[in-house]
Tab-separated table of C-alpha atoms in Angstrom:
chain	number	residue	atom	x	y	z
A	1	MET	CA	123.147	-5.246	84.318
A	2	ASP	CA	120.885	-7.122	86.684
A	3	ASN	CA	122.373	-8.818	89.679
A	4	ASP	CA	121.835	-12.164	88.065
A	5	TYR	CA	124.238	-14.887	89.143
A	6	PHE	CA	124.613	-16.079	85.546
A	7	SER	CA	124.901	-12.669	83.905
A	8	ILE	CA	128.326	-12.089	82.408
A	9	ASP	CA	127.605	-8.380	82.346
A	10	ALA	CA	126.961	-8.343	86.070
A	11	ILE	CA	130.222	-10.188	86.716
A	12	LEU	CA	132.163	-7.752	84.557
A	13	ALA	CA	130.556	-4.762	86.211
A	14	GLU	CA	131.514	-6.181	89.615
A	15	ASN	CA	135.156	-6.087	88.608
A	16	GLN	CA	135.198	-2.285	88.808
A	17	LYS	CA	137.212	-0.830	91.649
A	18	ILE	CA	136.019	1.752	94.101
A	19	GLN	CA	138.132	3.812	96.440
A	20	CYS	CA	137.725	2.580	100.000
A	21	THR	CA	139.006	4.051	103.251
A	22	PHE	CA	139.655	1.528	105.990
A	23	LYS	CA	138.187	2.341	109.352
A	24	LEU	CA	140.370	0.011	111.388
A	25	ASP	CA	143.758	-1.650	111.348
A	26	ILE	CA	143.944	-4.999	109.666
A	27	PRO	CA	147.088	-6.749	110.805
A	28	ASP	CA	149.297	-8.846	108.530
A	29	MET	CA	147.236	-8.148	105.417
A	30	GLY	CA	149.357	-5.388	103.922
A	31	HIS	CA	150.501	-7.594	101.047
A	32	LEU	CA	146.949	-7.681	99.690
A	33	GLY	CA	147.154	-3.993	98.953
A	34	GLY	CA	150.306	-4.623	96.947
A	35	GLY	CA	152.457	-2.426	99.195
A	36	ASN	CA	155.416	-3.252	101.425
A	37	GLU	CA	153.588	-2.426	104.623
A	38	ARG	CA	152.906	-5.244	107.017
A	39	ASP	CA	149.481	-4.110	108.168
A	40	ILE	CA	146.653	-2.221	106.540
A	41	LYS	CA	146.364	0.872	108.676
A	42	ALA	CA	143.139	2.615	109.589
A	43	LEU	CA	142.381	5.578	107.314
A	44	SER	CA	144.569	4.199	104.559
A	45	LYS	CA	142.956	4.205	101.161
A	46	ALA	CA	142.929	1.444	98.589
A	47	PRO	CA	141.007	0.693	95.407
A	48	ILE	CA	138.910	-2.398	96.072
A	49	PRO	CA	136.878	-4.300	93.475
A	50	ILE	CA	133.177	-4.174	94.157
A	51	TRP	CA	132.749	-7.876	94.795
A	52	LEU	CA	135.172	-7.533	97.703
A	53	ALA	CA	133.992	-4.117	98.775
A	54	TYR	CA	130.493	-5.407	99.633
A	55	ILE	CA	131.701	-7.376	102.635
A	56	LEU	CA	134.018	-4.597	103.818
A	57	LEU	CA	131.268	-2.014	103.640
A	58	TYR	CA	128.502	-4.087	105.172
A	59	SER	CA	130.761	-5.155	108.042
A	60	ASP	CA	131.569	-1.496	108.586
A	61	TRP	CA	135.324	-2.025	108.168
A	62	ALA	CA	135.626	0.606	105.501
A	63	ASP	CA	133.947	3.573	103.861
A	64	PHE	CA	133.879	4.353	100.189
A	65	SER	CA	133.687	7.466	98.114
A	66	ILE	CA	131.545	7.824	94.993
A	67	PRO	CA	133.801	6.740	92.144
A	68	GLN	CA	134.975	9.215	89.586
A	69	PRO	CA	132.751	7.970	86.692
A	70	PHE	CA	129.795	9.317	88.690
A	71	GLY	CA	131.553	12.305	90.207
A	72	ALA	CA	130.691	15.956	89.924
A	73	ARG	CA	132.538	16.482	86.653
A	74	VAL	CA	130.663	13.735	84.861
A	75	ARG	CA	127.387	14.851	86.412
A	76	ASN	CA	127.865	18.355	85.118
A	77	ALA	CA	128.801	17.116	81.690
A	78	LEU	CA	125.724	14.892	81.588
A	79	ASN	CA	123.512	17.746	82.670
A	80	ALA	CA	124.898	19.926	79.937
A	81	GLU	CA	124.600	17.401	77.104
A	82	PRO	CA	124.140	13.691	77.706
A	83	LYS	CA	125.104	12.842	74.131
A	84	SER	CA	128.585	14.318	74.366
A	85	VAL	CA	129.772	12.178	77.271
A	86	LYS	CA	131.795	9.094	76.424
A	87	LEU	CA	130.406	6.604	78.900
A	88	SER	CA	132.584	3.715	77.763
A	89	GLY	CA	135.714	5.758	78.367
A	90	LEU	CA	134.720	6.345	81.969
A	91	VAL	CA	134.723	2.766	83.146
A	92	GLY	CA	136.954	0.867	80.735
A	93	GLN	CA	136.712	-2.836	79.828
A	94	GLY	CA	133.647	-2.960	77.633
A	95	GLY	CA	132.169	-0.055	79.502
A	96	HIS	CA	129.372	-1.179	81.759
A	97	TRP	CA	128.656	2.286	83.072
A	98	TYR	CA	124.995	1.647	83.845
A	99	GLY	CA	125.771	-1.700	85.451
A	100	PHE	CA	128.461	-0.160	87.615
A	101	GLY	CA	126.144	2.716	88.493
A	102	LYS	CA	123.414	0.295	89.471
A	103	MET	CA	125.788	-1.507	91.839
A	104	ILE	CA	126.922	1.696	93.445
A	105	MET	CA	123.297	2.732	93.717
A	106	ASP	CA	122.491	-0.443	95.618
A	107	ILE	CA	125.093	0.161	98.300
A	108	LEU	CA	124.404	3.852	98.724
A	109	SER	CA	122.115	5.331	101.342
A	110	ASP	CA	118.582	6.229	100.294
A	111	GLU	CA	118.979	9.847	99.411
A	112	GLN	CA	122.181	9.406	97.451
A	113	ALA	CA	120.795	6.343	95.742
A	114	ASN	CA	117.758	8.263	94.519
A	115	GLU	CA	120.029	10.934	93.166
A	116	MET	CA	122.110	8.300	91.447
A	117	SER	CA	119.040	6.646	89.982
A	118	GLU	CA	117.905	9.963	88.571
A	119	LEU	CA	121.326	10.583	87.081
A	120	LEU	CA	121.387	7.199	85.371
A	121	ILE	CA	117.843	7.429	84.048
A	122	LYS	CA	118.302	10.936	82.757
A	123	ALA	CA	121.492	9.960	80.970
A	124	PHE	CA	119.876	6.869	79.500
A	125	LYS	CA	116.788	8.660	78.220
A	126	GLY	CA	118.840	11.510	76.883
A	127	ARG	CA	120.996	9.183	74.834
A	128	LEU	CA	118.486	6.520	73.812
A	129	VAL	CA	116.906	8.325	70.868
A	130	GLU	CA	120.283	9.127	69.392
A	131	VAL	CA	121.379	5.510	69.773
A	132	ILE	CA	118.313	4.296	67.886
A	133	ASP	CA	118.537	7.032	65.274
A	134	GLN	CA	122.063	6.077	64.462
A	135	ALA	CA	121.241	2.382	64.456
A	136	GLN	CA	118.443	3.018	61.956
A	137	HIS	CA	120.707	5.176	59.905
A	138	PHE	CA	123.293	2.439	59.675
A	139	ALA	CA	120.718	-0.212	58.966
A	140	ALA	CA	119.389	1.860	56.086
A	141	LEU	CA	122.869	2.494	54.809
A	142	GLY	CA	123.857	-1.130	55.142
A	143	GLY	CA	127.501	-0.254	55.608
A	144	SER	CA	129.915	2.498	56.456
A	145	GLY	CA	129.379	6.216	56.338
A	146	GLY	CA	128.978	8.948	58.896
A	147	GLY	CA	126.239	11.255	60.022
A	148	GLY	CA	123.312	10.625	62.349
A	149	SER	CA	120.135	12.622	62.162
A	150	SER	CA	120.372	15.164	64.949
A	151	ILE	CA	124.146	15.302	65.225
A	152	SER	CA	126.420	14.602	62.337
A	153	GLY	CA	129.855	13.586	61.173
A	154	ASP	CA	132.597	13.486	63.745
A	155	SER	CA	130.347	13.973	66.734
A	156	ALA	CA	128.212	11.020	65.621
A	157	LEU	CA	131.331	8.918	65.363
A	158	SER	CA	132.569	9.903	68.785
A	159	PHE	CA	129.096	9.292	70.205
A	160	ARG	CA	129.208	5.743	68.887
A	161	GLU	CA	132.649	5.218	70.326
A	162	GLY	CA	131.392	6.347	73.701
A	163	LEU	CA	128.460	3.938	73.870
A	164	ASP	CA	128.066	1.963	77.044
A	165	GLY	CA	127.821	-1.848	76.838
A	166	ALA	CA	124.063	-1.826	77.333
A	167	GLU	CA	123.650	0.848	74.705
A	168	ARG	CA	125.759	-1.143	72.292
A	169	GLU	CA	123.408	-4.055	72.762
A	170	LEU	CA	120.433	-1.805	72.020
A	171	PHE	CA	122.184	-0.437	68.971
A	172	ALA	CA	122.708	-3.937	67.604
A	173	LEU	CA	119.127	-4.948	68.356
A	174	ALA	CA	117.677	-1.905	66.652
A	175	GLN	CA	119.929	-2.251	63.657
A	176	GLU	CA	119.078	-5.904	63.220
A	177	SER	CA	115.318	-5.461	63.432
A	178	VAL	CA	115.290	-2.453	61.123
A	179	LYS	CA	117.379	-4.365	58.620
A	180	MET	CA	115.081	-7.352	58.762
A	181	THR	CA	111.952	-5.255	58.275
A	182	LYS	CA	113.543	-3.282	55.479
A	183	ARG	CA	114.576	-6.442	53.697
A	184	TRP	CA	111.018	-7.677	53.891
A	185	TYR	CA	109.522	-4.431	52.618
A	186	GLU	CA	111.898	-4.242	49.714
A	187	GLY	CA	111.946	-7.851	48.656
A	188	ASN	CA	109.470	-9.016	46.096
A	189	ASP	CA	108.837	-12.612	46.919
A	190	ARG	CA	106.864	-13.641	43.874
A	191	ALA	CA	109.683	-15.981	43.012
A	192	ARG	CA	109.368	-17.654	46.391
A	193	ARG	CA	105.830	-18.851	45.797
B	1	MET	CA	119.591	-21.320	73.181
B	2	SER	CA	121.266	-21.508	69.864
B	3	LEU	CA	118.838	-19.204	68.079
B	4	PRO	CA	120.314	-15.936	66.877
B	5	GLN	CA	119.540	-12.980	69.094
B	6	SER	CA	117.135	-11.419	66.610
B	7	LEU	CA	114.933	-14.513	66.507
B	8	ARG	CA	114.845	-14.808	70.266
B	9	VAL	CA	113.297	-11.414	70.835
B	10	SER	CA	110.640	-11.279	68.163
B	11	VAL	CA	109.156	-13.024	65.167
B	12	THR	CA	110.354	-12.270	61.659
B	13	PRO	CA	108.401	-10.223	59.129
B	14	LEU	CA	107.973	-13.385	57.084
B	15	GLU	CA	106.270	-15.124	59.975
B	16	LEU	CA	103.919	-12.174	60.355
B	17	GLU	CA	103.146	-12.409	56.671
B	18	LEU	CA	102.336	-16.064	57.108
B	19	ILE	CA	99.915	-15.220	59.917
B	20	ALA	CA	98.311	-12.457	57.868
B	21	CYS	CA	97.775	-14.886	55.018
B	22	GLU	CA	95.104	-16.611	57.107
B	23	GLN	CA	92.804	-13.620	56.726
B	24	LEU	CA	89.927	-13.879	54.327
B	25	VAL	CA	89.843	-11.893	51.109
B	26	GLU	CA	87.343	-11.776	48.293
B	27	ILE	CA	88.225	-13.272	44.982
B	28	VAL	CA	86.513	-13.559	41.631
B	29	PRO	CA	87.280	-17.147	40.639
B	30	LEU	CA	87.902	-18.121	37.029
B	31	ILE	CA	87.476	-21.807	37.703
B	32	SER	CA	84.766	-23.668	39.519
B	33	MET	CA	85.481	-25.815	42.518
B	34	GLU	CA	83.319	-27.662	45.006
B	35	LYS	CA	83.382	-26.768	48.680
B	36	THR	CA	86.670	-28.168	49.942
B	37	ALA	CA	87.808	-28.848	53.496
B	38	PHE	CA	91.191	-27.542	54.642
B	39	ILE	CA	92.768	-27.701	58.083
B	40	SER	CA	91.690	-24.142	58.848
B	41	GLY	CA	88.160	-24.627	57.558
B	42	ALA	CA	86.058	-25.353	54.504
B	43	TYR	CA	86.130	-22.867	51.645
B	44	GLY	CA	84.135	-22.616	48.504
B	45	PRO	CA	82.295	-23.512	46.469
B	46	LEU	CA	83.837	-21.397	43.706
B	47	ARG	CA	81.342	-20.542	40.966
B	48	PRO	CA	82.533	-18.017	38.414
B	49	PRO	CA	81.679	-15.232	38.051
B	50	SER	CA	80.261	-14.799	41.579
B	51	LYS	CA	82.607	-13.609	44.316
B	52	SER	CA	83.826	-15.881	47.053
B	53	LYS	CA	85.762	-15.501	50.295
B	54	VAL	CA	88.935	-17.510	50.760
B	55	PRO	CA	92.067	-17.100	52.883
B	56	LEU	CA	94.754	-14.897	51.431
B	57	TRP	CA	97.201	-17.766	50.962
B	58	MET	CA	94.707	-19.578	48.804
B	59	ALA	CA	93.925	-16.460	46.829
B	60	ILE	CA	97.641	-15.989	46.137
B	61	ASN	CA	97.994	-19.550	45.048
B	62	LEU	CA	95.035	-19.348	42.676
B	63	LYS	CA	96.123	-15.955	41.406
B	64	LEU	CA	99.591	-17.201	40.510
B	65	LYS	CA	97.975	-19.977	38.501
B	66	LYS	CA	95.760	-17.347	36.846
B	67	LYS	CA	92.665	-18.981	38.236
B	68	CYS	CA	91.185	-15.949	39.981
B	69	HIS	CA	91.230	-12.175	40.390
B	70	ILE	CA	91.768	-10.809	43.884
B	71	VAL	CA	89.312	-8.110	44.944
B	72	PRO	CA	91.431	-5.657	46.929
B	73	PRO	CA	90.162	-4.922	50.465
B	74	GLU	CA	88.110	-1.737	50.734
B	75	TRP	CA	90.927	0.054	52.549
B	76	LEU	CA	93.438	-0.617	49.775
B	77	THR	CA	92.319	2.303	47.626
B	78	VAL	CA	93.845	5.649	46.795
B	79	ASP	CA	91.009	7.597	48.425
B	80	PHE	CA	91.105	5.753	51.724
B	81	LEU	CA	94.890	5.825	52.062
B	82	GLN	CA	95.086	9.474	51.006
B	83	GLU	CA	92.622	10.365	53.716
B	84	ARG	CA	94.570	8.376	56.311
B	85	LEU	CA	97.818	9.921	55.222
B	86	SER	CA	96.511	13.450	55.628
B	87	ARG	CA	95.185	12.487	59.050
B	88	GLU	CA	98.521	10.903	59.899
B	89	THR	CA	100.459	14.036	59.085
B	90	SER	CA	98.076	16.467	60.751
B	91	GLN	CA	97.355	14.678	64.022
B	92	PRO	CA	99.773	13.595	66.730
B	93	GLN	CA	98.302	10.115	67.299
B	94	PHE	CA	98.456	7.131	64.969
B	95	SER	CA	95.491	6.879	62.626
B	96	LYS	CA	93.436	3.730	62.654
B	97	LEU	CA	94.398	1.187	60.031
B	98	PRO	CA	93.750	-2.551	59.788
B	99	PHE	CA	96.098	-4.316	62.213
B	100	ARG	CA	97.873	-6.269	59.482
B	101	PHE	CA	97.612	-3.714	56.698
B	102	ALA	CA	101.339	-3.739	55.963
B	103	GLU	CA	101.512	-7.483	55.347
B	104	ILE	CA	98.276	-7.758	53.379
B	105	SER	CA	98.911	-4.739	51.197
B	106	LYS	CA	102.392	-5.919	50.364
B	107	VAL	CA	101.301	-9.423	49.464
B	108	VAL	CA	98.378	-8.235	47.374
B	109	LEU	CA	100.485	-5.648	45.570
B	110	ASP	CA	103.284	-8.125	44.973
B	111	VAL	CA	101.106	-10.842	43.554
B	112	ALA	CA	98.070	-9.114	42.127
B	113	SER	CA	99.068	-5.584	41.265
B	114	ASP	CA	97.037	-5.864	38.050
B	115	ASP	CA	93.873	-6.335	40.132
B	116	VAL	CA	94.473	-3.174	42.185
B	117	PRO	CA	93.539	0.085	40.473
B	118	ASN	CA	96.318	2.696	40.711
B	119	ALA	CA	98.758	0.223	42.213
B	120	ASP	CA	101.753	2.540	41.898
B	121	LYS	CA	99.994	5.422	43.565
B	122	ILE	CA	98.950	3.102	46.387
B	123	ARG	CA	102.506	1.875	46.790
B	124	SER	CA	103.811	5.367	47.219
B	125	LEU	CA	100.991	6.270	49.613
B	126	LEU	CA	101.796	3.229	51.732
B	127	LYS	CA	105.429	4.240	51.805
B	128	ASP	CA	104.538	7.755	52.928
B	129	LEU	CA	102.257	6.347	55.597
B	130	ARG	CA	105.010	4.093	56.856
B	131	GLU	CA	107.449	6.962	57.093
B	132	ALA	CA	105.001	9.239	58.869
B	133	ARG	CA	104.245	6.515	61.361
B	134	GLN	CA	107.905	5.725	61.915
B	135	ALA	CA	108.524	9.321	62.868
B	136	LYS	CA	105.767	8.990	65.438
B	137	SER	CA	107.109	5.806	66.962
B	138	ARG	CA	110.438	7.577	67.302
B	139	GLU	CA	108.646	10.221	69.343
B	140	GLY	CA	107.171	7.427	71.415
B	141	LEU	CA	110.714	6.359	72.187
B	142	GLN	CA	111.379	9.729	73.760
B	143	GLN	CA	108.542	9.241	76.210
B	144	ILE	CA	109.733	5.800	77.185
B	145	ASP	CA	109.152	4.869	80.777
B	146	HIS	CA	110.103	1.840	82.811
B	147	SER	CA	106.577	0.623	83.377
B	148	GLU	CA	104.318	1.466	80.480
B	149	LEU	CA	104.087	2.924	77.037
B	150	SER	CA	100.932	3.605	75.133
B	151	LEU	CA	100.992	3.862	71.356
B	152	PRO	CA	97.449	3.034	70.251
B	153	ASN	CA	96.724	1.922	66.679
B	154	LEU	CA	100.230	0.710	66.061
B	155	CYS	CA	100.144	-2.139	63.561
B	156	SER	CA	101.660	-5.580	63.791
B	157	MET	CA	104.622	-4.958	61.514
B	158	GLU	CA	105.471	-1.718	63.281
B	159	ILE	CA	105.187	-3.288	66.697
B	160	ASN	CA	107.428	-6.072	65.554
B	161	GLU	CA	110.037	-3.648	64.294
B	162	ILE	CA	110.351	-1.688	67.508
B	163	ARG	CA	109.700	-4.515	69.943
B	164	PRO	CA	113.295	-5.631	70.647
B	165	VAL	CA	114.475	-2.116	71.388
B	166	PHE	CA	111.540	-1.146	73.558
B	167	VAL	CA	111.604	-4.348	75.549
B	168	GLN	CA	115.329	-4.126	76.170
B	169	SER	CA	115.385	-0.460	77.097
B	170	MET	CA	112.357	-0.738	79.359
B	171	GLY	CA	114.033	-3.672	81.058
B	172	LEU	CA	117.126	-1.599	81.607
B	173	LEU	CA	115.119	1.342	82.886
B	174	SER	CA	113.304	-0.816	85.387
B	175	GLN	CA	116.732	-1.783	86.718
B	176	LEU	CA	117.728	1.815	87.151
B	177	VAL	CA	114.499	3.074	88.690
B	178	ARG	CA	114.205	2.905	92.436
B	179	GLU	CA	110.659	1.952	93.322
B	180	PRO	CA	109.141	3.319	96.528
B	181	GLU	CA	108.863	-0.183	98.011
B	182	ASN	CA	112.585	-0.758	97.441
B	183	ARG	CA	113.338	2.536	99.082
B	184	ALA	CA	111.493	1.508	102.186
B	185	GLY	CA	113.308	-1.826	102.256
B	186	ASP	CA	116.803	-0.385	102.002
B	187	VAL	CA	118.757	0.411	105.120
């Protein structure tokens, strides 16, 4: 999530590719794109991982477009109902949607970045309560079974499948602490003394 | 760190119970004992049948050896809890309860339920209180913000239960929020 050098999550989020458009010819580097061309031509497009894209963008050798996980379609879906969007499906590989979004946000210009920040925060807040509700539900159940509190059955299942990596972490944290507290409330520790 | 994740973020309920056991409660001793020095202070003398104040852990110990009766704290009564429960369900904010009421009431009810009048009724009232308050802390989650959250009168056990989630999600939110000073710094 954070741009911490030691954070595995940050490293994984940096592996996401964004679509870049080269602004100038780069001779003899065509093989890097995987094609048969000898040079990378200006205005050619290629998906570049973020860790490499930084240098290209800051040196003004390329432009990038907002990646599809944050595109208009996803935005509209999130506006309609944050809980029905499968964030993990959008980015693949463990699904660090928020981490990826944060990185994009950092390289965007001010206005777009603010918009992006709003999008991320709104999605997070909209989904948080459901994440915790379901975590508590599962902690209370202590096992399998479907049905959250505000949405139920299949939609709850698909919501869980669509959790982002950070949300998964929260889910586990909530579940663990609820379980621990519940165990304490229910145990009678007369025998312990 | 080789500690499990859950122990890294907060203390366990058992540790909270241990802390709560330092609080003083009144007992009616059935044995007599001279004033005795412990690490946390000197307690006693115990002279039956006059009441005496000792830490909860000592009261439990004596109680289990049938050497005292524990006098339940004044808030551990049906009337008091009933009143708090009705306040809890009618008002949006948390009602004021002793900070460690969950730990103390559980320990006293576990060990000395015969000293507490209407113990079963009190148990069910405490359970209702807990559920009403949980619903409120869930509402608090909806208002979560990256910088602050105010839930006055939340008690130690409740804080401990929600701490990992709140800390983590506020941390994440503060990553996502663009502060005005960052905005100025960006090119």
